[in-house]
Short mmCIF file of C-alpha atoms and ligand atoms in Angstrom, two decimals:
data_model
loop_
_atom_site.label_atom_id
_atom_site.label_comp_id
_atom_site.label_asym_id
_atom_site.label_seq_id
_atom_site.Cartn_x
_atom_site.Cartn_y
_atom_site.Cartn_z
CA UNK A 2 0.00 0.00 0.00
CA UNK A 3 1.49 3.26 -1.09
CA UNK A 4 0.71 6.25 1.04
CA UNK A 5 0.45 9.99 -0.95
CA UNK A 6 3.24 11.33 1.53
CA UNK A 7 6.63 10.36 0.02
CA UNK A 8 8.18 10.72 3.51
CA UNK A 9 11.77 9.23 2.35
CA UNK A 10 12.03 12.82 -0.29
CA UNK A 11 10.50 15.01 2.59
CA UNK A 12 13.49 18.21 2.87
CA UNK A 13 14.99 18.15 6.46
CA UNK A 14 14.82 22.09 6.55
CA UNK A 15 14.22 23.39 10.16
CA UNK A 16 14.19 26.85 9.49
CA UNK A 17 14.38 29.98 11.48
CA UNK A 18 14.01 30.80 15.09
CA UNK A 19 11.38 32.68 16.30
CA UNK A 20 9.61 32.52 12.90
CA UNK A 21 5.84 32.30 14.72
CA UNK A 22 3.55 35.18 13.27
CA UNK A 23 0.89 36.09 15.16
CA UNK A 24 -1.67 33.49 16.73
CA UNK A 25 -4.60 33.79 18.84
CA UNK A 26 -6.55 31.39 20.79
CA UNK A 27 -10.20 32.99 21.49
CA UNK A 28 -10.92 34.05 24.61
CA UNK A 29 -14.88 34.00 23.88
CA UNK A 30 -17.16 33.43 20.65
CA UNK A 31 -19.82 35.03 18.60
CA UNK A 32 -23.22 33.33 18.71
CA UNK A 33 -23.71 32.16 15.25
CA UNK A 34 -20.88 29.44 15.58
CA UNK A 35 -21.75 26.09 16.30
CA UNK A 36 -19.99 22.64 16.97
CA UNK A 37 -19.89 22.00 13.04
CA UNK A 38 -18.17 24.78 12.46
CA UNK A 39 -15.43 23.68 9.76
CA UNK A 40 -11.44 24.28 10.65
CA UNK A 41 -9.76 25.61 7.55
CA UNK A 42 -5.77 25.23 8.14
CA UNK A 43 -4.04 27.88 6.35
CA UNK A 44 -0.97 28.45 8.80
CA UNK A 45 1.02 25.47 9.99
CA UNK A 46 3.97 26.26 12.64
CA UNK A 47 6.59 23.95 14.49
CA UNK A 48 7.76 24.87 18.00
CA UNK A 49 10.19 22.56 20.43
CA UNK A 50 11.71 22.91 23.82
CA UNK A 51 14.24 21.11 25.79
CA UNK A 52 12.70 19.26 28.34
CA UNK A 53 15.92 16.81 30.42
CA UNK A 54 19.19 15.22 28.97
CA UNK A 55 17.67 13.91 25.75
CA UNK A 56 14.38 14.53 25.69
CA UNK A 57 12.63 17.64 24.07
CA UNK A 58 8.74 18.26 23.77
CA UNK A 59 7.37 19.32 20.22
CA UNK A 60 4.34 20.73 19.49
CA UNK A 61 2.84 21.49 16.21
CA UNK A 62 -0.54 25.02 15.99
CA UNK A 63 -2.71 25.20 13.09
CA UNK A 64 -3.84 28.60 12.37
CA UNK A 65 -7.44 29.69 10.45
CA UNK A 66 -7.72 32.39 8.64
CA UNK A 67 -9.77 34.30 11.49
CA UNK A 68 -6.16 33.29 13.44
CA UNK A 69 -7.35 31.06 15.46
CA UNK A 70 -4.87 28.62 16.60
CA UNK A 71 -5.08 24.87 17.53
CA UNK A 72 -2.41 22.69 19.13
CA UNK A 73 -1.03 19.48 19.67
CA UNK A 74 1.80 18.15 21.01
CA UNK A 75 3.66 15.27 18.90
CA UNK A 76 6.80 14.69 20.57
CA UNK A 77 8.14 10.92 18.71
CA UNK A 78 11.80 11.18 20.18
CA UNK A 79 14.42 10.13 16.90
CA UNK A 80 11.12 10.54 14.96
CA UNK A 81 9.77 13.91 15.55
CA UNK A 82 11.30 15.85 13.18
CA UNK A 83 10.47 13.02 10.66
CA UNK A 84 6.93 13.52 12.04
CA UNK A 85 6.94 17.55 11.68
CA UNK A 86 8.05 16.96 7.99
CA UNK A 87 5.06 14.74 7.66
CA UNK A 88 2.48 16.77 8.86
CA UNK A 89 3.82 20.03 6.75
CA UNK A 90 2.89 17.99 3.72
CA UNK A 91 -0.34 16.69 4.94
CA UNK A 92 -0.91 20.26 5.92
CA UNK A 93 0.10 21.21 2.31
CA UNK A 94 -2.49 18.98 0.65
CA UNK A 95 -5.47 19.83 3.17
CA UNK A 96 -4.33 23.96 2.81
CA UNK A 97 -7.66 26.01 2.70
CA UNK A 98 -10.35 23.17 2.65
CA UNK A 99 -13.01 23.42 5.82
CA UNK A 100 -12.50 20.30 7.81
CA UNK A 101 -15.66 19.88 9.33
CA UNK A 102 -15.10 15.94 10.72
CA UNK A 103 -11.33 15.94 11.76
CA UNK A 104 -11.50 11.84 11.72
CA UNK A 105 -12.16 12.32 8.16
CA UNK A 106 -8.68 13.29 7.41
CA UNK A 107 -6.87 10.22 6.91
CA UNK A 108 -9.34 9.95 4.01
CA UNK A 109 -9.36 13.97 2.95
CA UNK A 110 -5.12 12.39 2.36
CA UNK A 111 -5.44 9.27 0.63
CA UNK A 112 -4.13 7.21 3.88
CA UNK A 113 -5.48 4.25 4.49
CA UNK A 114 -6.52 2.77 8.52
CA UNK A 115 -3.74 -0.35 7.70
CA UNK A 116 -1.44 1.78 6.47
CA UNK A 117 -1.65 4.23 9.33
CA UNK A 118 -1.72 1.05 11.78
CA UNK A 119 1.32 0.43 10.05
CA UNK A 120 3.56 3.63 9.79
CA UNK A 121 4.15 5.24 13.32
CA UNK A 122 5.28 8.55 11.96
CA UNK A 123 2.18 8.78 9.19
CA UNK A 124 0.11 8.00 12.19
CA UNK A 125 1.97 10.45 14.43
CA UNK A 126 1.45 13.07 11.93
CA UNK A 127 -2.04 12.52 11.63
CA UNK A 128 -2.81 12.28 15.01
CA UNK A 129 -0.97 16.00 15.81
CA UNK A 130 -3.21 17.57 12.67
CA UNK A 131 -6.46 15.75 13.98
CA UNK A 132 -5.35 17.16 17.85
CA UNK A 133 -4.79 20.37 17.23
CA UNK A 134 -7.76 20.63 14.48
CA UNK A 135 -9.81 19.46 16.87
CA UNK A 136 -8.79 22.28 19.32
CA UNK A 137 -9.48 25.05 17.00
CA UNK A 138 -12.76 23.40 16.14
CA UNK A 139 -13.77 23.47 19.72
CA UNK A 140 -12.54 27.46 20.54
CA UNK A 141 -14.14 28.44 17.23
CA UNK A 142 -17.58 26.23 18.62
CA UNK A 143 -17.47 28.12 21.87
CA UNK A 144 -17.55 25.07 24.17
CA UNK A 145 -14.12 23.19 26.01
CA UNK A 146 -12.81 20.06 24.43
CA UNK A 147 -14.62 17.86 26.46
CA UNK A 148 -17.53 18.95 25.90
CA UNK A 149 -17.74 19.52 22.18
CA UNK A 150 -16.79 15.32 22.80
CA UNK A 151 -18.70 14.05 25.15
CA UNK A 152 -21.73 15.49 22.88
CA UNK A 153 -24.84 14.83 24.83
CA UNK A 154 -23.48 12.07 26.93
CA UNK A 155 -24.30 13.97 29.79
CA UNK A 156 -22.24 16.35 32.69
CA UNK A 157 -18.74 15.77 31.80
CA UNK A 158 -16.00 16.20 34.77
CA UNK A 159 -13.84 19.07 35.06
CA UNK A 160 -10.75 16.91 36.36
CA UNK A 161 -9.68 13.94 36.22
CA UNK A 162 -7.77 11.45 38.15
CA UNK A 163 -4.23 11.00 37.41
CA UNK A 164 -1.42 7.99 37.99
CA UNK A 165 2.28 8.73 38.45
CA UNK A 166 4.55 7.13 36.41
CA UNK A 167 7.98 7.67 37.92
CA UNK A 168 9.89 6.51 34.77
CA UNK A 169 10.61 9.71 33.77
CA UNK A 170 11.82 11.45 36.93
CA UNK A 171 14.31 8.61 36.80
CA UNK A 172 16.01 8.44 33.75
CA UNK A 173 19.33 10.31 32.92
CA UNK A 174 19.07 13.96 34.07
CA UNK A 175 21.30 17.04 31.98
CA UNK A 176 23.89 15.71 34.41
CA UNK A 177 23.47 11.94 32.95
CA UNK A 178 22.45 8.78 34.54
CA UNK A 179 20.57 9.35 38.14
CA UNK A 180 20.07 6.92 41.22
CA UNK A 181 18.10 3.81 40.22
CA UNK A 182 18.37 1.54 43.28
CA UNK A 183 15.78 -0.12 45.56
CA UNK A 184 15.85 2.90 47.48
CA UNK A 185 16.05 5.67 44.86
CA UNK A 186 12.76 3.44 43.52
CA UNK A 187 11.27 3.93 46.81
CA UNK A 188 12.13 7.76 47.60
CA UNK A 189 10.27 8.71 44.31
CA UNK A 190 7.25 6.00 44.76
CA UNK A 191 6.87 7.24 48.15
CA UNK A 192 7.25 11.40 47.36
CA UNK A 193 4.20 10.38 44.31
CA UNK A 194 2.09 9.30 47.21
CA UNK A 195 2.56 12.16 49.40
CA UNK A 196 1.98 14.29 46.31
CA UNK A 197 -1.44 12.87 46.65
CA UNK A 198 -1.66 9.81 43.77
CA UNK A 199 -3.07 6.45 44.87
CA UNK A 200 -1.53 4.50 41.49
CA UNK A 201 1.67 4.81 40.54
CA UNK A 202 3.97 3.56 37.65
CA UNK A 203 7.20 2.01 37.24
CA UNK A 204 9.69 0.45 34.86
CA UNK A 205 12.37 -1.41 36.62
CA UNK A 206 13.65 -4.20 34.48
CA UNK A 207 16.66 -2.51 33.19
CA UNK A 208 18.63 -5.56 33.17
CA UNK A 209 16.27 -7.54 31.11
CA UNK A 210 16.15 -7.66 27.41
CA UNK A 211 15.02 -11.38 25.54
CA UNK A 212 16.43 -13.62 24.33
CA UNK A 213 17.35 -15.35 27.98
CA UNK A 214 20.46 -17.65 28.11
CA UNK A 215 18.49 -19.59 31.12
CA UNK A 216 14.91 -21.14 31.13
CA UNK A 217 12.26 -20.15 33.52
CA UNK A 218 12.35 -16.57 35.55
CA UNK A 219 15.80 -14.75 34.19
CA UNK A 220 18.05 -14.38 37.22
CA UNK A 221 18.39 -10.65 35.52
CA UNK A 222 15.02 -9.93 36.72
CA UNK A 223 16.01 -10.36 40.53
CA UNK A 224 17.17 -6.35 39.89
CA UNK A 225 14.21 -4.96 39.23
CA UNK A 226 12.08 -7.61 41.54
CA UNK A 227 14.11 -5.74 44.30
CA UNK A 228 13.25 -2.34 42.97
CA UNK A 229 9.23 -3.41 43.15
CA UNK A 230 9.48 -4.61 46.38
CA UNK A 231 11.06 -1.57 47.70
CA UNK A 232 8.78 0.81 46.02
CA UNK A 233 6.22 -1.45 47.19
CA UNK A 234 7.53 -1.16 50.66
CA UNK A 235 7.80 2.50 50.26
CA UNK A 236 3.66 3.02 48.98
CA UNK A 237 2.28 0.62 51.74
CA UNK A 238 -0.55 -1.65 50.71
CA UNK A 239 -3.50 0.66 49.59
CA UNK A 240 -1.61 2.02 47.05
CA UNK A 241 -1.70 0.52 43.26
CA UNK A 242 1.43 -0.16 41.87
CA UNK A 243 1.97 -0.36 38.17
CA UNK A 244 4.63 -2.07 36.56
CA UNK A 245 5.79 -0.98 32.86
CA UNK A 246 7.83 -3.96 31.23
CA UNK A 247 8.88 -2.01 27.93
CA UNK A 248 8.72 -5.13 25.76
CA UNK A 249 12.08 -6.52 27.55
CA UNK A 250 10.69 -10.35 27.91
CA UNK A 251 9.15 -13.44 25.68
CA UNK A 252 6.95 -15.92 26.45
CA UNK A 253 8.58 -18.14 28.55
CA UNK A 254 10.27 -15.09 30.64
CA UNK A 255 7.19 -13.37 30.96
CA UNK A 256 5.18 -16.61 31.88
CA UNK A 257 7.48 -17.09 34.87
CA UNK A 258 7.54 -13.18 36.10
CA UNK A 259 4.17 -12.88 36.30
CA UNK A 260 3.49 -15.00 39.66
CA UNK A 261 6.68 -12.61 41.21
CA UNK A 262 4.86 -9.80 40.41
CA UNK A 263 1.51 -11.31 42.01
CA UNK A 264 3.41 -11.40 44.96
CA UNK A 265 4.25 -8.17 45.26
CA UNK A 266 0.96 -7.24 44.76
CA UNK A 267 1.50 -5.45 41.31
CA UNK A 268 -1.63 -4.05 39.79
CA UNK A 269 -1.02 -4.25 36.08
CA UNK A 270 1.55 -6.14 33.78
CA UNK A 271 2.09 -3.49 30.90
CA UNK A 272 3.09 -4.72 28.07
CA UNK A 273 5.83 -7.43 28.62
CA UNK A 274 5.84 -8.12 24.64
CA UNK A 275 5.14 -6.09 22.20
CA UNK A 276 1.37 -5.92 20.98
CA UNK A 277 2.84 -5.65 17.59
CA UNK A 278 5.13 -8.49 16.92
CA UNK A 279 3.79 -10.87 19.34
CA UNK A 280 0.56 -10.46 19.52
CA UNK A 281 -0.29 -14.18 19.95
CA UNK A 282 2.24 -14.13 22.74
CA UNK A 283 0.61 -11.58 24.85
CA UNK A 284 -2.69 -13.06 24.54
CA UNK A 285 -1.60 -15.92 25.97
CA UNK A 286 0.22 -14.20 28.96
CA UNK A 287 -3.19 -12.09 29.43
CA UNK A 288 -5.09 -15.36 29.79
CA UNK A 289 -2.34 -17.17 32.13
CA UNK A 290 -2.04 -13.57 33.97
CA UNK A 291 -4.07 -13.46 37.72
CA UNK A 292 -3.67 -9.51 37.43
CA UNK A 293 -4.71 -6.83 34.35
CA UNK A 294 -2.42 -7.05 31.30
CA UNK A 295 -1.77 -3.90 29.35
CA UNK A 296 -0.32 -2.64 26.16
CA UNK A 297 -0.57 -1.09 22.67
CA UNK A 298 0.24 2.92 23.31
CA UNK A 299 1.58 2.98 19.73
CA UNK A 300 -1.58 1.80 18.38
CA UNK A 301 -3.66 3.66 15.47
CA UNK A 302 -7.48 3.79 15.13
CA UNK A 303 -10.82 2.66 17.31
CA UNK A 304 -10.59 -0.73 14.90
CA UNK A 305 -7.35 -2.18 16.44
CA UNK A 306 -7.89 -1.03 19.78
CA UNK A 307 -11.49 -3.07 19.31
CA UNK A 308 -9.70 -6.78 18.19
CA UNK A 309 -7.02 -6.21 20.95
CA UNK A 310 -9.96 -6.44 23.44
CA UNK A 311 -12.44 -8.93 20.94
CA UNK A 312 -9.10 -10.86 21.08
CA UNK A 313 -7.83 -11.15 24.54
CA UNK A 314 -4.56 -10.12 23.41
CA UNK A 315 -4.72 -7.40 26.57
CA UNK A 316 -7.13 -6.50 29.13
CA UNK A 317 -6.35 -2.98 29.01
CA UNK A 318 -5.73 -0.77 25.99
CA UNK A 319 -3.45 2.65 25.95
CA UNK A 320 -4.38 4.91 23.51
CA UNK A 321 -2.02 7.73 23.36
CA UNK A 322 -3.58 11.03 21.98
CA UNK A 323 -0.15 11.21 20.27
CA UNK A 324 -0.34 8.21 18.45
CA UNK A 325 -4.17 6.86 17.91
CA UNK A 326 -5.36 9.56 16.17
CA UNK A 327 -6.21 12.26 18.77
CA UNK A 328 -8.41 12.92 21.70
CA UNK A 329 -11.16 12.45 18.63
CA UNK A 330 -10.26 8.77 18.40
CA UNK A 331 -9.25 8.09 22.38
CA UNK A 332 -13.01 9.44 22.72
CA UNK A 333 -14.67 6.74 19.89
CA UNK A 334 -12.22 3.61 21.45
CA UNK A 335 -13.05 4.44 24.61
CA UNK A 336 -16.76 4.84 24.38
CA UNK A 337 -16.75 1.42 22.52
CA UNK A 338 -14.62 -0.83 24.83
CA UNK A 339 -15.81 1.14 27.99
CA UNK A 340 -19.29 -0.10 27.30
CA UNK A 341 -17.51 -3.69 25.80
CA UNK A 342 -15.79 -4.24 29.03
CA UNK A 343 -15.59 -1.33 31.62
CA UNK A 344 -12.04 -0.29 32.82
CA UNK A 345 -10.83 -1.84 29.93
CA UNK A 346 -9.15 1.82 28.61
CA UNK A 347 -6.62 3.89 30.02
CA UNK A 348 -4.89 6.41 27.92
CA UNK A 349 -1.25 6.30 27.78
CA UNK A 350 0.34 9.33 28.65
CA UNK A 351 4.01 10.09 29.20
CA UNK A 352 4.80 13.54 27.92
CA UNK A 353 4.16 16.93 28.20
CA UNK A 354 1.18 19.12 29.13
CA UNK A 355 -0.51 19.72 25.73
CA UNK A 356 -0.56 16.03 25.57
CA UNK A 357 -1.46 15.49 28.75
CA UNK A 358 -4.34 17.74 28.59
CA UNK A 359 -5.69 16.54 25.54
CA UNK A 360 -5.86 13.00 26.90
CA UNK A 361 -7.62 14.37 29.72
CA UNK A 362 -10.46 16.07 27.99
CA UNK A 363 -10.79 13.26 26.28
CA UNK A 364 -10.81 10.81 29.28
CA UNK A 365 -13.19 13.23 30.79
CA UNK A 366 -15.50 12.85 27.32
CA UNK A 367 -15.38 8.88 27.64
CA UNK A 368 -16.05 9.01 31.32
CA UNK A 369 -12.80 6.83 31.87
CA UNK A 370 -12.76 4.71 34.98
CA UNK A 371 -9.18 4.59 35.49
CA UNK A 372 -6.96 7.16 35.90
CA UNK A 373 -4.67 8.68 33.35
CA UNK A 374 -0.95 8.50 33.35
CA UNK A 375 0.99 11.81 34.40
CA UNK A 376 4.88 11.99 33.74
CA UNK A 377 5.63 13.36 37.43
CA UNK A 378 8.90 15.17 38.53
CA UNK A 379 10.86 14.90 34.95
CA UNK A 380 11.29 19.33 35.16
CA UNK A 381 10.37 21.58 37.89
CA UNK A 382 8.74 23.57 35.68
CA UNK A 383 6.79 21.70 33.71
CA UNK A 384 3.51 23.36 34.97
CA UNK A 385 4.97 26.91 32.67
CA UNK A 386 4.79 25.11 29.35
CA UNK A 387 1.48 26.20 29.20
CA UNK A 388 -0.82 29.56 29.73
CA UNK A 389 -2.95 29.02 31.81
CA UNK A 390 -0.28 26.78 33.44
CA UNK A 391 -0.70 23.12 34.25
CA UNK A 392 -2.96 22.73 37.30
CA UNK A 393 -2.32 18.94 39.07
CA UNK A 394 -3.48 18.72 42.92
CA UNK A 395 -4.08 16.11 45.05
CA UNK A 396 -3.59 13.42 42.19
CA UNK A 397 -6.00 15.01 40.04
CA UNK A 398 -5.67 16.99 36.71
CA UNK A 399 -8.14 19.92 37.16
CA UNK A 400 -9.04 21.23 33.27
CA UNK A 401 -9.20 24.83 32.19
CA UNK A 402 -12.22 26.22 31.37
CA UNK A 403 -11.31 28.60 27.95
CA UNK A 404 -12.78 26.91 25.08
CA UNK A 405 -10.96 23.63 23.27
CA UNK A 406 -8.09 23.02 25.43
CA UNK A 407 -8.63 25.68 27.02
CA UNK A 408 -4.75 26.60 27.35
CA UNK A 409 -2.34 27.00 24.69
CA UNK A 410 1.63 27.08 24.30
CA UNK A 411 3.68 29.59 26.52
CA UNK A 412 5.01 31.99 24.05
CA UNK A 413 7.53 33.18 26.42
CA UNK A 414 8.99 30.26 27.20
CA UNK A 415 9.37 28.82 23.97
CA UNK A 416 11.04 32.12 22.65
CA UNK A 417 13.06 32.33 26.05
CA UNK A 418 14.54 28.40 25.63
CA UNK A 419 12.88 26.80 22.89
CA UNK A 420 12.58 26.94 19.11
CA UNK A 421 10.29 27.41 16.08
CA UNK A 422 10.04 26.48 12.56
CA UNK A 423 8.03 26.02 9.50
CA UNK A 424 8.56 23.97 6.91
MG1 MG B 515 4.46 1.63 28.48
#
């Protein structure tokens, strides 16, 4: 299947600094404007900012010609410039049509669902245009994000419960790698809790990666088993601890780990293989599993997500707004496999604020029952990326109440330490 994006002869131009013209996000709305109201992109600009050691955040605002201005964040680490050059040529080919139904871009570009399922940065790119599409819709509608989706399903929450997922916080700082003992594990499970969250997240096998030389339970998992148990230790009982298994094990490995984790009273197995080249191997770890499995944040479209749960391959599913095609899509897959099989979606969500919020508004739509992931304690000032700026309390996410997201980029702070382009 041939896509209409040549992405291999895309130019690798990153042009000027500071090249944003002016941008607006509306404050308040005229009357006549209603939730069809079409988005026409006719400004497409690239911003970036340097978040710790490697990592950056990148965000991509689509501009009417009224100057209203949607945005996403698709931060794809090695792939996001890949993924801006994408989008500026799917921006290109959409230039001054009305987008009324944001899912209907794919389509509006000649991309099919399998190919999209298929190409991680076609589906990146799509899912940043649908995002931030979908914001402007909703400012130029008059009504927040979660609202314009949730439709008429009802009051729709304005927070929403968050996990914390302490990978982040401990992976190599600006100064390199950082403290990842038992104990380190435990001093940043334990500061989550007093923070207020009642899940957290962690990934601890860093000594494991399959193939095995030995049968049964690797003896290069006893590393991270100690890690668990101290967080573990740390959170006290009433707390649910996730663990995050980054596709490090294979059947047999994974078969064996699972009781070890029982033990310690883990509350999810997150992906141990990958949903995409193994799928027949998860399944059969989710049906040998005694606790949740979960998996596929790279997955595209409400379709997949649907046979992942039809098929038992996991028990939870983690759309990422970044990946699955927007909040749009988190909002269909979740209102299909919430009613399927209830706490069956949970919306992956490592990154930064845009993304974060998105994912909430949508989670908020879909009336998630379990709480959303939250990157904790990567940057003190994460909060700043954003104007309003990011407002977490007490383990809970409390959403803006502008119109669309209801915040947009810091301008300041991206022309203080970041970058923009266009393309
Ligand atoms: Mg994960």
């Amino acid at each position: 299947m041939s896509s209409r994006i040549p992405i291999s002869t895309l130019n690798t131009g990153s042009g000027p600094r500071d090249s944003k013209p002016e941008s607006k996000r509306l404050e308040s709305i005229g009357p006549n404007l209603t939730s069809t109201e079409p988005f026409t992109v006719t400004q497409i600009v690239f911003s970036s900012i340097p978040v710790r050691a490697d990592t950056h955040w990148y965000f991509v605002e689509v501009s009417d010609p009224d100057g209203v201005t949607g945005v996403a964040e698709f931060t794809h680490g090695e792939q996001s410039m890949a993924t801006s050059r994408a989008m500026a040529e799917m921006a290109d080919e959409i230039r001054g049509e009305p987008i009324e139904d944001e899912a209907s871009l794919p389509a509006m570009l000649g991309l099919s669902v399998a190919l999209l399922q298929g190409d991680r940065v076609l589906a990146a790119a799509v899912s940043g245009l649908r995002s931030a599409i979908l914001d402007g819709q909703a400012q130029r509608a008059g009504v927040s994000l979660r609202e314009m989706l949730a439709a008429d399903e009802g009051q729709v929450p304005d927070s929403v419960e968050l996990y914390a997922n302490i990978n982040r916080s401990m992976l190599p700082d600006d100064n390199g790698p950082v403290d990842r003992s038992p104990q380190a594990f435990a001093e940043m499970a334990g500061r989550a809790v007093e923070d207020g969250f009642h899940t957290i997240k962690c990934a601890p096998f860093d000594e494991c990666r399959a193939p095995f030389d030995s049968r049964g339970l690797p003896p290069e998992a006893a590393a991270g088993l100690a890690r668990i148990a101290a967080a573990r230790e740390a959170i006290g009982p009433d707390v649910t601890l996730l663990v995050d298994c980054h596709s490090r094990f294979d059947l047999e490995s994974a078969l064996a780990l699972e009781p070890e984790l029982a033990a310690r009273g883990v509350g999810w197995f997150e992906e141990p293989v990958s949903y995409r080249e193994s799928r027949s191997e998860l399944a059969r770890i989710t049906d040998a599993a005694s606790m949740p499995v979960a998996g596929a944040e790279t997955a595209y479209g409400v379709e997949l997500f649907e046979s992942l749960i039809a098929d038992r391959v996991v028990d939870v599913v983690m759309p990422d707004a970044k990946y699955c095609g927007g909040p749009g899509e988190a909002v269909r897959i979740g209102r299909s496999l919430e009613k399927l099989r209830p706490g069956s979606v949970s919306m992956h969500s490592p990154s930064g604020p845009i993304s974060l919020l998105a994912s909430a508004h949508a989670t908020a739509a879909f009336a998630g029952s379990r709480p959303l992931e939250h990157a904790i304690n990567e940057v003190d000032w994460r909060a700043t990326t954003i104007d309003p700026a990011e407002h977490v309390h007490d383990g809970r996410l409390y959403l803006p109440s502008g119109p669309g997201l209801g915040a947009g980029l810091n301008q300041s702070l991206i022309s203080k330490s970041g970058r923009r382009w266009t393309i």
